[in-house]
Short mmCIF file of C-alpha atoms in Angstrom, two decimals:
data_model
loop_
_atom_site.label_atom_id
_atom_site.label_comp_id
_atom_site.label_asym_id
_atom_site.label_seq_id
_atom_site.Cartn_x
_atom_site.Cartn_y
_atom_site.Cartn_z
CA MET A 1336 169.54 352.59 -40.97
CA PHE A 1337 173.02 353.28 -41.69
CA HIS A 1338 174.95 351.19 -44.08
CA VAL A 1339 176.16 347.80 -42.71
CA LEU A 1340 179.44 346.35 -44.19
CA GLU A 1341 179.25 343.41 -41.63
CA GLU A 1342 177.60 342.64 -38.36
CA ARG A 1343 179.62 341.32 -35.52
CA ALA A 1344 179.48 341.62 -31.95
CA SER A 1345 182.75 343.41 -31.11
CA PRO A 1346 183.84 346.86 -32.27
CA LYS A 1347 187.50 345.43 -32.39
CA GLY A 1348 188.88 344.60 -35.84
CA THR A 1349 188.02 348.10 -37.30
CA GLU A 1350 190.06 347.41 -40.40
CA ASN A 1351 186.62 347.27 -42.23
CA THR A 1352 185.71 350.91 -41.17
CA SER A 1353 186.34 353.57 -43.66
CA ALA A 1354 189.14 355.93 -42.70
CA GLU A 1355 187.06 358.65 -44.32
CA LEU A 1356 184.94 358.78 -41.04
CA SER A 1357 187.52 361.02 -39.60
CA GLU A 1358 190.85 362.43 -40.87
CA ALA A 1359 191.67 363.37 -37.31
CA HIS A 1360 194.08 361.69 -34.85
CA ASP A 1361 192.63 358.62 -33.35
CA GLN A 1362 192.11 360.49 -30.12
CA GLY A 1363 189.67 362.92 -31.83
CA PRO A 1364 189.32 366.69 -31.67
CA GLN A 1365 190.22 368.74 -28.67
CA ASP A 1366 188.38 371.85 -29.70
CA SER A 1367 185.31 372.15 -27.52
CA THR A 1368 183.47 374.21 -30.27
CA GLN A 1369 183.31 371.01 -32.35
CA LEU A 1370 181.89 368.90 -29.54
CA ASP A 1371 179.35 371.67 -28.52
CA HIS A 1372 178.33 371.83 -32.11
CA LEU A 1373 177.69 368.02 -32.13
CA VAL A 1374 175.73 367.90 -28.92
CA LYS A 1375 173.50 370.86 -29.90
CA THR A 1376 173.12 369.50 -33.31
CA ALA A 1377 171.88 366.17 -31.70
CA GLN A 1378 169.45 367.92 -29.54
CA ILE A 1379 167.94 369.98 -32.59
CA PHE A 1380 167.62 366.96 -34.68
CA ALA A 1381 166.93 364.38 -32.10
CA THR A 1382 164.45 361.67 -32.97
CA PRO A 1383 162.72 360.92 -29.57
CA PHE A 1384 161.14 357.52 -28.87
CA GLU A 1385 158.31 356.73 -26.41
CA ALA A 1386 160.30 355.54 -23.45
CA VAL A 1387 159.29 352.65 -21.43
CA PRO A 1388 158.51 353.96 -17.78
CA GLY A 1389 160.99 352.38 -15.21
CA ARG A 1390 163.25 350.91 -17.91
CA VAL A 1391 166.85 351.51 -16.88
CA LEU A 1392 169.75 350.43 -19.13
CA LEU A 1393 173.22 350.03 -17.68
CA ILE A 1394 176.05 350.11 -20.18
CA ASN A 1395 179.69 349.24 -20.11
CA ASP A 1396 182.52 347.82 -22.35
CA GLY A 1397 181.72 344.52 -20.56
CA LEU A 1398 181.71 342.67 -17.24
CA ALA A 1399 185.48 342.11 -16.67
CA SER A 1400 186.95 341.26 -13.27
CA GLY A 1401 187.24 344.88 -12.19
CA GLY A 1402 185.84 347.03 -9.41
CA ALA A 1403 183.59 349.05 -11.66
CA GLU A 1404 182.11 345.82 -12.99
CA ARG A 1405 181.58 344.53 -9.46
CA GLN A 1406 179.56 347.57 -8.66
CA ILE A 1407 177.51 347.10 -11.92
CA VAL A 1408 176.39 343.84 -10.65
CA ASN A 1409 175.81 345.26 -7.18
CA THR A 1410 173.59 348.12 -8.66
CA LEU A 1411 171.59 345.97 -10.98
CA THR A 1412 170.90 343.17 -8.49
CA GLY A 1413 169.74 345.94 -6.11
CA LEU A 1414 167.56 347.81 -8.69
CA ARG A 1415 166.06 344.56 -9.64
CA LYS A 1416 164.23 344.49 -6.18
CA LYS A 1417 162.68 347.96 -6.68
CA GLU A 1418 159.06 348.00 -7.60
CA GLY A 1419 158.47 349.55 -11.15
CA VAL A 1420 162.14 349.33 -12.28
CA ASP A 1421 163.06 347.22 -15.28
CA ALA A 1422 166.87 347.07 -15.19
CA SER A 1423 169.15 345.34 -17.64
CA PHE A 1424 172.82 345.43 -18.94
CA LEU A 1425 174.14 345.99 -22.24
CA GLY A 1426 177.88 345.36 -23.05
CA GLU A 1427 179.54 346.74 -26.16
CA ARG A 1428 181.98 343.94 -26.46
CA LEU A 1429 180.68 341.49 -23.74
CA ALA A 1430 180.74 338.20 -25.59
CA CYS A 1431 183.56 339.00 -27.99
CA VAL A 1432 186.82 339.70 -25.97
CA LYS A 1433 188.32 337.22 -23.55
CA GLY A 1434 187.52 338.17 -19.92
CA LEU A 1435 184.66 340.68 -20.56
CA ASP A 1436 182.17 338.11 -19.47
CA PHE A 1437 183.71 337.46 -16.09
CA PHE A 1438 180.71 338.67 -14.11
CA ARG A 1439 178.09 337.64 -16.64
CA GLY A 1440 177.04 334.49 -14.62
CA ASP A 1441 176.23 336.59 -11.57
CA LEU A 1442 173.59 338.85 -13.34
CA GLU A 1443 172.01 335.87 -15.19
CA GLN A 1444 171.76 333.89 -12.00
CA ALA A 1445 170.02 336.79 -10.51
CA GLY A 1446 167.51 336.79 -13.51
CA ILE A 1447 168.97 340.03 -14.95
CA SER A 1448 169.11 340.57 -18.74
CA VAL A 1449 172.53 340.64 -20.03
CA GLU A 1450 173.08 341.18 -23.82
CA THR A 1451 176.02 342.26 -26.35
CA ALA A 1452 175.28 345.13 -28.46
CA LEU A 1453 175.31 344.09 -32.20
CA TRP A 1454 178.14 345.81 -33.93
CA ARG A 1455 177.78 347.33 -37.34
CA SER A 1456 180.68 348.87 -39.39
CA VAL A 1457 179.89 351.93 -41.22
CA ASN A 1458 181.14 353.42 -44.42
CA ALA A 1459 181.26 357.11 -44.67
CA ARG A 1460 181.06 357.12 -48.58
CA ASP A 1461 177.48 355.59 -48.18
CA GLY A 1462 176.55 358.43 -45.69
CA LEU A 1463 175.13 357.85 -42.08
CA PRO A 1464 171.37 357.68 -42.80
CA SER A 1465 170.39 356.50 -39.36
CA VAL A 1466 170.89 359.93 -38.29
CA ALA A 1467 170.03 363.43 -39.84
CA PRO A 1468 172.68 364.69 -42.20
CA GLU A 1469 173.57 367.63 -40.01
CA VAL A 1470 174.27 365.13 -37.07
CA ALA A 1471 176.16 362.80 -39.56
CA ASP A 1472 178.49 365.70 -40.65
CA ALA A 1473 179.09 366.73 -36.94
CA LEU A 1474 179.80 363.12 -35.97
CA CYS A 1475 182.48 362.51 -38.77
CA ARG A 1476 184.85 364.79 -36.72
CA LEU A 1477 185.19 362.05 -34.15
CA PRO A 1478 187.50 359.14 -34.52
CA ALA A 1479 186.07 356.29 -36.62
CA GLN A 1480 185.57 353.80 -33.88
CA ALA A 1481 183.84 356.45 -31.75
CA VAL A 1482 181.46 357.14 -34.50
CA GLU A 1483 180.69 353.42 -34.84
CA SER A 1484 180.18 353.20 -31.00
CA ILE A 1485 177.63 356.12 -31.03
CA LEU A 1486 175.78 354.96 -34.06
CA ASN A 1487 175.37 351.35 -32.57
CA LEU A 1488 174.22 352.58 -29.30
CA THR A 1489 171.73 354.97 -30.99
CA ASP A 1490 170.35 351.84 -32.72
CA GLU A 1491 170.37 349.78 -29.57
CA PHE A 1492 168.52 352.54 -27.44
CA ARG A 1493 165.74 353.12 -30.16
CA LYS A 1494 165.30 349.31 -29.92
CA ARG A 1495 165.14 349.22 -26.04
CA ARG A 1496 163.42 352.55 -25.45
CA PRO A 1497 164.94 353.05 -21.95
CA SER A 1498 163.72 355.86 -19.71
CA VAL A 1499 167.30 356.05 -18.06
CA VAL A 1500 170.59 355.40 -19.84
CA HIS A 1501 173.29 354.79 -17.15
CA ALA A 1502 176.86 354.35 -18.59
CA TRP A 1503 179.92 353.46 -16.76
CA GLN A 1504 183.62 354.78 -17.31
CA ASP A 1505 184.80 357.39 -19.73
CA SER A 1506 184.67 356.30 -23.35
CA THR A 1507 181.33 354.31 -22.85
CA SER A 1508 180.01 357.42 -20.92
CA VAL A 1509 180.85 359.83 -23.87
CA HIS A 1510 179.59 357.49 -26.56
CA ALA A 1511 176.32 356.55 -24.66
CA GLY A 1512 175.78 360.08 -23.75
CA ILE A 1513 175.97 361.42 -27.31
CA ALA A 1514 173.83 358.49 -28.51
CA ALA A 1515 171.28 359.13 -25.87
CA ILE A 1516 170.88 362.79 -27.04
CA ILE A 1517 170.51 361.90 -30.70
CA CYS A 1518 167.57 359.50 -29.92
CA GLY A 1519 166.07 361.61 -27.05
CA VAL A 1520 166.61 359.59 -23.88
CA PRO A 1521 164.90 361.31 -21.17
CA ARG A 1522 167.53 360.81 -18.29
CA ILE A 1523 171.27 360.27 -18.67
CA VAL A 1524 173.71 359.17 -15.88
CA LEU A 1525 177.45 359.04 -16.61
CA SER A 1526 179.56 357.28 -14.07
CA ALA A 1527 183.29 357.91 -13.58
CA ARG A 1528 184.94 355.41 -11.34
CA ASN A 1529 188.38 356.79 -10.85
CA ILE A 1530 190.37 360.13 -10.95
CA SER A 1531 190.49 362.02 -14.15
CA PRO A 1532 191.90 360.08 -17.17
CA THR A 1533 194.63 362.59 -17.93
CA GLY A 1534 197.90 360.90 -18.46
CA THR A 1535 196.42 357.28 -18.35
CA PRO A 1536 195.82 354.89 -21.18
CA ARG A 1537 192.00 355.81 -20.76
CA PHE A 1538 192.70 359.23 -21.95
CA ARG A 1539 191.36 360.52 -25.45
CA ARG A 1540 191.53 364.13 -26.44
CA TYR A 1541 187.83 364.35 -27.24
CA LEU A 1542 186.93 363.12 -23.74
CA LEU A 1543 187.16 366.68 -22.09
CA PRO A 1544 185.33 368.77 -24.80
CA ALA A 1545 182.74 366.00 -25.04
CA TYR A 1546 182.10 365.83 -21.25
CA ASN A 1547 182.02 369.73 -20.99
CA ALA A 1548 179.31 369.63 -23.90
CA LEU A 1549 177.24 367.06 -22.14
CA ALA A 1550 177.53 368.75 -18.75
CA LYS A 1551 175.45 371.76 -20.13
CA LEU A 1552 172.52 369.56 -20.53
CA PRO A 1553 170.04 369.37 -17.49
CA ASN A 1554 168.97 365.86 -18.03
CA VAL A 1555 172.70 364.62 -17.68
CA THR A 1556 173.92 363.65 -14.17
CA PHE A 1557 177.62 362.92 -13.45
CA THR A 1558 178.63 360.59 -10.68
CA ASN A 1559 181.82 359.51 -9.06
CA ASN A 1560 182.44 357.00 -6.34
CA SER A 1561 184.69 359.15 -4.29
CA ASP A 1562 185.13 362.69 -3.08
CA ALA A 1563 188.57 362.62 -4.40
CA GLY A 1564 187.51 361.36 -7.86
CA ALA A 1565 184.78 364.03 -8.01
CA GLN A 1566 187.15 366.83 -7.34
CA SER A 1567 189.65 365.41 -9.82
CA TYR A 1568 187.18 365.55 -12.58
CA ALA A 1569 185.80 368.88 -11.60
CA ASN A 1570 189.36 370.31 -11.69
CA TRP A 1571 190.00 368.64 -15.14
CA LEU A 1572 186.89 369.69 -16.78
CA GLY A 1573 186.93 373.21 -15.16
CA LEU A 1574 183.39 372.40 -13.77
CA PRO A 1575 181.82 373.28 -10.27
CA ARG A 1576 182.35 370.46 -7.85
CA ASN A 1577 178.75 370.36 -7.30
CA ARG A 1578 178.12 369.14 -10.88
CA PHE A 1579 179.15 365.82 -9.66
CA VAL A 1580 177.08 363.57 -7.42
CA VAL A 1581 179.32 361.47 -5.11
CA LEU A 1582 177.67 357.99 -4.86
CA LYS A 1583 180.08 355.79 -2.88
CA ASN A 1584 180.45 352.08 -3.79
CA GLY A 1585 177.93 349.51 -2.18
CA VAL A 1586 179.19 346.49 -0.33
CA ASP A 1587 177.00 343.47 -0.45
CA ILE A 1588 177.46 342.41 3.05
CA ALA A 1589 174.98 339.50 2.94
CA GLY A 1590 176.90 338.21 0.07
CA LEU A 1591 180.23 338.50 1.89
CA ASP A 1592 178.88 336.51 4.86
CA ALA A 1593 177.68 333.84 2.45
CA GLU A 1594 181.13 333.24 0.99
CA PRO A 1595 182.80 330.22 2.48
CA PRO A 1596 186.53 331.01 3.12
CA TYR A 1597 189.39 329.33 1.38
CA SER A 1598 190.96 326.63 3.56
CA TYR A 1599 194.79 326.73 4.29
CA ASP A 1600 195.11 323.38 2.48
CA GLN A 1601 193.59 324.82 -0.79
CA LEU A 1602 196.34 327.34 -0.76
CA GLY A 1603 199.12 325.29 0.20
CA ILE A 1604 199.81 327.14 3.52
CA ARG A 1605 200.43 325.75 7.00
CA ASP A 1606 197.20 325.83 9.00
CA GLY A 1607 196.96 328.95 10.94
CA ALA A 1608 199.92 330.80 9.27
CA PRO A 1609 199.56 334.66 9.01
CA VAL A 1610 198.47 335.80 5.52
CA VAL A 1611 198.90 339.21 3.83
CA CYS A 1612 196.74 339.54 0.79
CA GLY A 1613 196.51 341.76 -2.29
CA ILE A 1614 193.48 341.90 -4.54
CA PHE A 1615 194.28 343.92 -7.73
CA ARG A 1616 195.15 343.72 -11.46
CA LEU A 1617 198.71 343.19 -12.25
CA THR A 1618 199.06 346.20 -14.26
CA PRO A 1619 201.38 349.20 -13.81
CA THR A 1620 198.84 351.67 -11.99
CA LYS A 1621 198.44 349.09 -9.30
CA ARG A 1622 202.13 348.65 -8.76
CA PRO A 1623 202.56 345.06 -8.07
CA LEU A 1624 206.30 345.20 -7.99
CA LEU A 1625 206.02 347.52 -5.07
CA TRP A 1626 203.74 345.27 -3.43
CA LEU A 1627 206.29 342.51 -3.78
CA LYS A 1628 209.16 344.70 -2.53
CA THR A 1629 207.14 345.55 0.51
CA ALA A 1630 206.32 341.76 1.05
CA PHE A 1631 209.94 340.85 0.81
CA GLU A 1632 210.66 343.40 3.61
CA ILE A 1633 207.72 341.97 5.71
CA ALA A 1634 209.16 338.35 5.02
CA GLN A 1635 212.60 339.43 6.61
CA SER A 1636 211.00 340.08 10.09
CA GLN A 1637 208.00 337.70 10.00
CA PRO A 1638 209.12 334.25 8.88
CA ASP A 1639 205.89 332.55 9.11
CA VAL A 1640 203.92 334.97 6.94
CA HIS A 1641 202.47 334.00 3.46
CA PHE A 1642 201.54 336.40 0.64
CA VAL A 1643 198.73 335.75 -1.57
CA ILE A 1644 197.62 337.84 -4.54
CA VAL A 1645 194.30 337.61 -6.28
CA GLY A 1646 194.46 339.02 -9.76
CA ASP A 1647 195.94 338.78 -13.18
CA GLY A 1648 197.38 341.04 -15.89
CA PRO A 1649 200.47 341.95 -18.21
CA LEU A 1650 202.83 342.12 -15.10
CA ARG A 1651 202.36 338.54 -13.98
CA ARG A 1652 205.49 337.33 -15.75
CA ALA A 1653 207.46 340.05 -13.98
CA CYS A 1654 206.02 339.35 -10.65
CA VAL A 1655 206.90 335.60 -11.02
CA GLU A 1656 210.39 336.36 -12.05
CA GLN A 1657 210.95 338.81 -8.88
CA ILE A 1658 209.47 336.21 -6.61
CA GLU A 1659 211.74 333.50 -8.03
CA LYS A 1660 214.71 335.82 -7.56
CA SER A 1661 213.85 336.45 -3.87
CA GLY A 1662 214.22 332.74 -2.91
CA LEU A 1663 211.02 332.91 -1.15
CA SER A 1664 208.80 331.13 -3.81
CA GLY A 1665 207.26 328.76 -1.15
CA ARG A 1666 205.64 331.66 0.81
CA PHE A 1667 204.02 333.52 -2.19
CA HIS A 1668 200.62 332.30 -3.86
CA LEU A 1669 199.37 333.91 -7.18
CA LEU A 1670 195.83 332.76 -7.57
CA GLY A 1671 194.89 334.74 -10.65
CA GLU A 1672 191.40 335.95 -11.25
CA THR A 1673 188.54 334.62 -8.83
CA PRO A 1674 184.87 335.86 -8.58
CA SER A 1675 184.94 335.69 -4.77
CA PRO A 1676 188.02 337.25 -3.47
CA ALA A 1677 186.34 337.67 -0.08
CA ARG A 1678 186.99 333.92 0.18
CA LEU A 1679 190.73 334.80 0.62
CA LEU A 1680 189.92 337.85 2.94
CA ARG A 1681 188.32 335.47 5.55
CA LEU A 1682 191.62 334.01 6.35
CA SER A 1683 193.80 337.02 5.95
CA ASN A 1684 195.59 339.08 8.44
CA ALA A 1685 195.99 342.17 6.43
CA LEU A 1686 195.25 343.59 3.05
CA LEU A 1687 197.93 345.64 1.40
CA LEU A 1688 197.44 347.92 -1.87
CA THR A 1689 200.18 349.87 -3.24
CA SER A 1690 198.38 351.57 -6.24
CA GLU A 1691 199.53 354.54 -8.09
CA MET A 1692 196.08 355.40 -9.05
CA GLU A 1693 192.86 354.32 -7.46
CA GLY A 1694 189.20 355.25 -7.54
CA ALA A 1695 187.47 353.37 -4.53
CA ALA A 1696 188.71 349.86 -4.28
CA ASN A 1697 186.12 347.29 -3.37
CA ALA A 1698 188.74 345.13 -1.67
CA LEU A 1699 189.33 347.92 0.87
CA LEU A 1700 185.78 348.06 1.84
CA GLU A 1701 185.13 344.37 1.93
CA ALA A 1702 188.35 343.85 4.14
CA GLN A 1703 187.35 346.34 6.73
CA CYS A 1704 183.71 344.72 6.66
CA LEU A 1705 185.21 341.32 7.66
CA GLY A 1706 187.42 342.68 10.20
CA VAL A 1707 190.84 342.69 8.21
CA PRO A 1708 193.11 345.85 8.61
CA VAL A 1709 193.99 347.49 5.38
CA ILE A 1710 197.16 349.40 4.54
CA CYS A 1711 197.16 351.43 1.28
CA THR A 1712 198.96 354.21 -0.51
CA ASP A 1713 197.66 357.74 -0.24
CA VAL A 1714 196.11 357.97 -3.76
CA GLY A 1715 192.88 358.71 -5.45
CA GLY A 1716 189.76 357.67 -3.35
CA ASN A 1717 191.69 355.55 -0.75
CA SER A 1718 191.46 358.18 1.86
CA ASP A 1719 187.61 358.13 1.48
CA SER A 1720 187.50 354.35 1.66
CA ILE A 1721 188.99 353.59 5.10
CA TYR A 1722 188.43 354.69 8.76
CA GLU A 1723 191.93 356.00 9.04
CA GLY A 1724 193.66 354.96 12.19
CA VAL A 1725 190.91 352.71 13.24
CA THR A 1726 190.27 350.15 10.58
CA GLY A 1727 193.07 351.19 8.14
CA TRP A 1728 196.19 353.06 7.73
CA ILE A 1729 197.35 355.19 4.58
CA SER A 1730 200.99 355.46 3.86
CA LYS A 1731 202.18 358.80 2.49
CA SER A 1732 205.42 357.14 1.41
CA THR A 1733 205.96 354.36 -1.14
CA ASP A 1734 209.20 353.25 0.53
CA PRO A 1735 208.73 349.40 0.98
CA ASN A 1736 210.31 349.72 4.46
CA GLU A 1737 207.70 352.05 5.62
CA LEU A 1738 204.79 350.13 4.15
CA ALA A 1739 206.20 346.99 5.57
CA GLY A 1740 206.22 348.63 9.08
CA LEU A 1741 202.51 349.37 8.72
CA VAL A 1742 201.57 346.04 7.66
CA VAL A 1743 203.47 344.42 10.59
CA SER A 1744 202.06 346.79 12.86
CA ALA A 1745 198.50 346.13 11.76
CA MET A 1746 199.02 342.38 12.16
CA THR A 1747 200.71 342.21 15.36
CA ASP A 1748 199.41 345.02 17.64
CA THR A 1749 196.46 343.58 19.48
CA ALA A 1750 194.75 346.90 20.10
CA LYS A 1751 194.71 347.41 16.27
CA ILE A 1752 193.46 344.06 15.50
CA ALA A 1753 190.67 344.51 18.05
CA SER A 1754 189.75 348.04 16.71
CA VAL A 1755 189.23 346.61 13.21
CA LYS A 1756 187.12 343.72 14.22
CA LYS A 1757 185.04 346.06 16.39
CA GLU A 1758 184.47 349.03 14.09
CA GLY A 1759 185.04 347.60 10.66
CA ARG A 1760 181.62 346.36 9.86
CA ASN A 1761 179.79 349.25 11.47
CA PHE A 1762 181.84 351.74 9.35
CA ILE A 1763 181.09 349.90 6.14
CA THR A 1764 177.44 349.37 6.89
CA ASN A 1765 177.02 353.13 7.62
CA HIS A 1766 178.96 354.56 4.80
CA PHE A 1767 179.06 351.92 1.93
CA GLY A 1768 175.90 349.79 2.51
CA LEU A 1769 174.36 348.34 -0.71
CA ASP A 1770 170.82 349.54 0.04
CA ARG A 1771 172.12 353.06 0.58
CA MET A 1772 173.81 353.06 -2.78
CA VAL A 1773 170.80 351.49 -4.69
#
């Protein structure tokens, strides 16, 4: 085993990690030669274990209140019903960072094993004896925290002996993919849940060459949850579009039907008042301030409408300030995070999303399934996620007046309302059913 400075359950707090692991910038090398060499060396000096047939290990940073995490829950609960499949979840920081255990209870209630990876800090001066010296030398060209993640996942895989490692989202996918090669995992699935990370906080320079190196291996499968996302990754990586399998999100329709709706009293809204809802994180990429500007425009022509947002994030204070300045505080309701946003959808008249970047929003799918019209910006996988002109409408513009016009029309046009209620569930069942995804 490699040298243990301390054992903890979180990779944060890397002040105990020797800087000698990498002299490179913390985003790592962008030279494809180095990552190709790492992956080839890992193959040559792999130390395969005897994999347990049918054992599938899903891996992510944690189980935060995001769309990807909701799909992890859906995937695992669906796999659990498959004969001969032993599926479980491993979170790198699950129990150690506030909010990363949001969906943990859902999995445990379904009888699915949920564990946090044991994090071991490493010191380059003592070497990396858990891997061959040639692999250790190649690893040390990566950022220190990436090296720690790869080595710790290698240790976890050796202990758990999965037949399939299924990693979610970019950094986890790259780290888990390399770790799986080091210890000879038979099958590797790497799932991206958005458009390519270029220009986003998710970007690290080593992601592109690492993905390209992994793409050369026949036992590695890449998936994305939208056609737009798959094409974006293919363009970014310079790979053929058919290197990516599009596996669209699965909606748990039975679970939606079982959710009791919020009452108007619970939200402090007059009984029967129209409601426009938003379900998103309060972060820049979701453009909550554009959502509010659109809501203010709707409010001018629709004096009875209330506006409810499910979600939290760093822009919450800015949102509260804008609402207070508008003089419409009594008509806005910020619920924070909730494990059951469908409860809000059941009394909503429209769902509005104004994202700048989007993969495949679960809220769009669930709203249509429940007969709620959706209005969204023309970004990412949104066009893949709605039945344009029948159950939802995409705005090519980010002008609040134009967005507001689409929302008001969807809420007040009786033909559009009837169209959504008639076609929404069939569209979601046929294209986004949970059984199909599993």
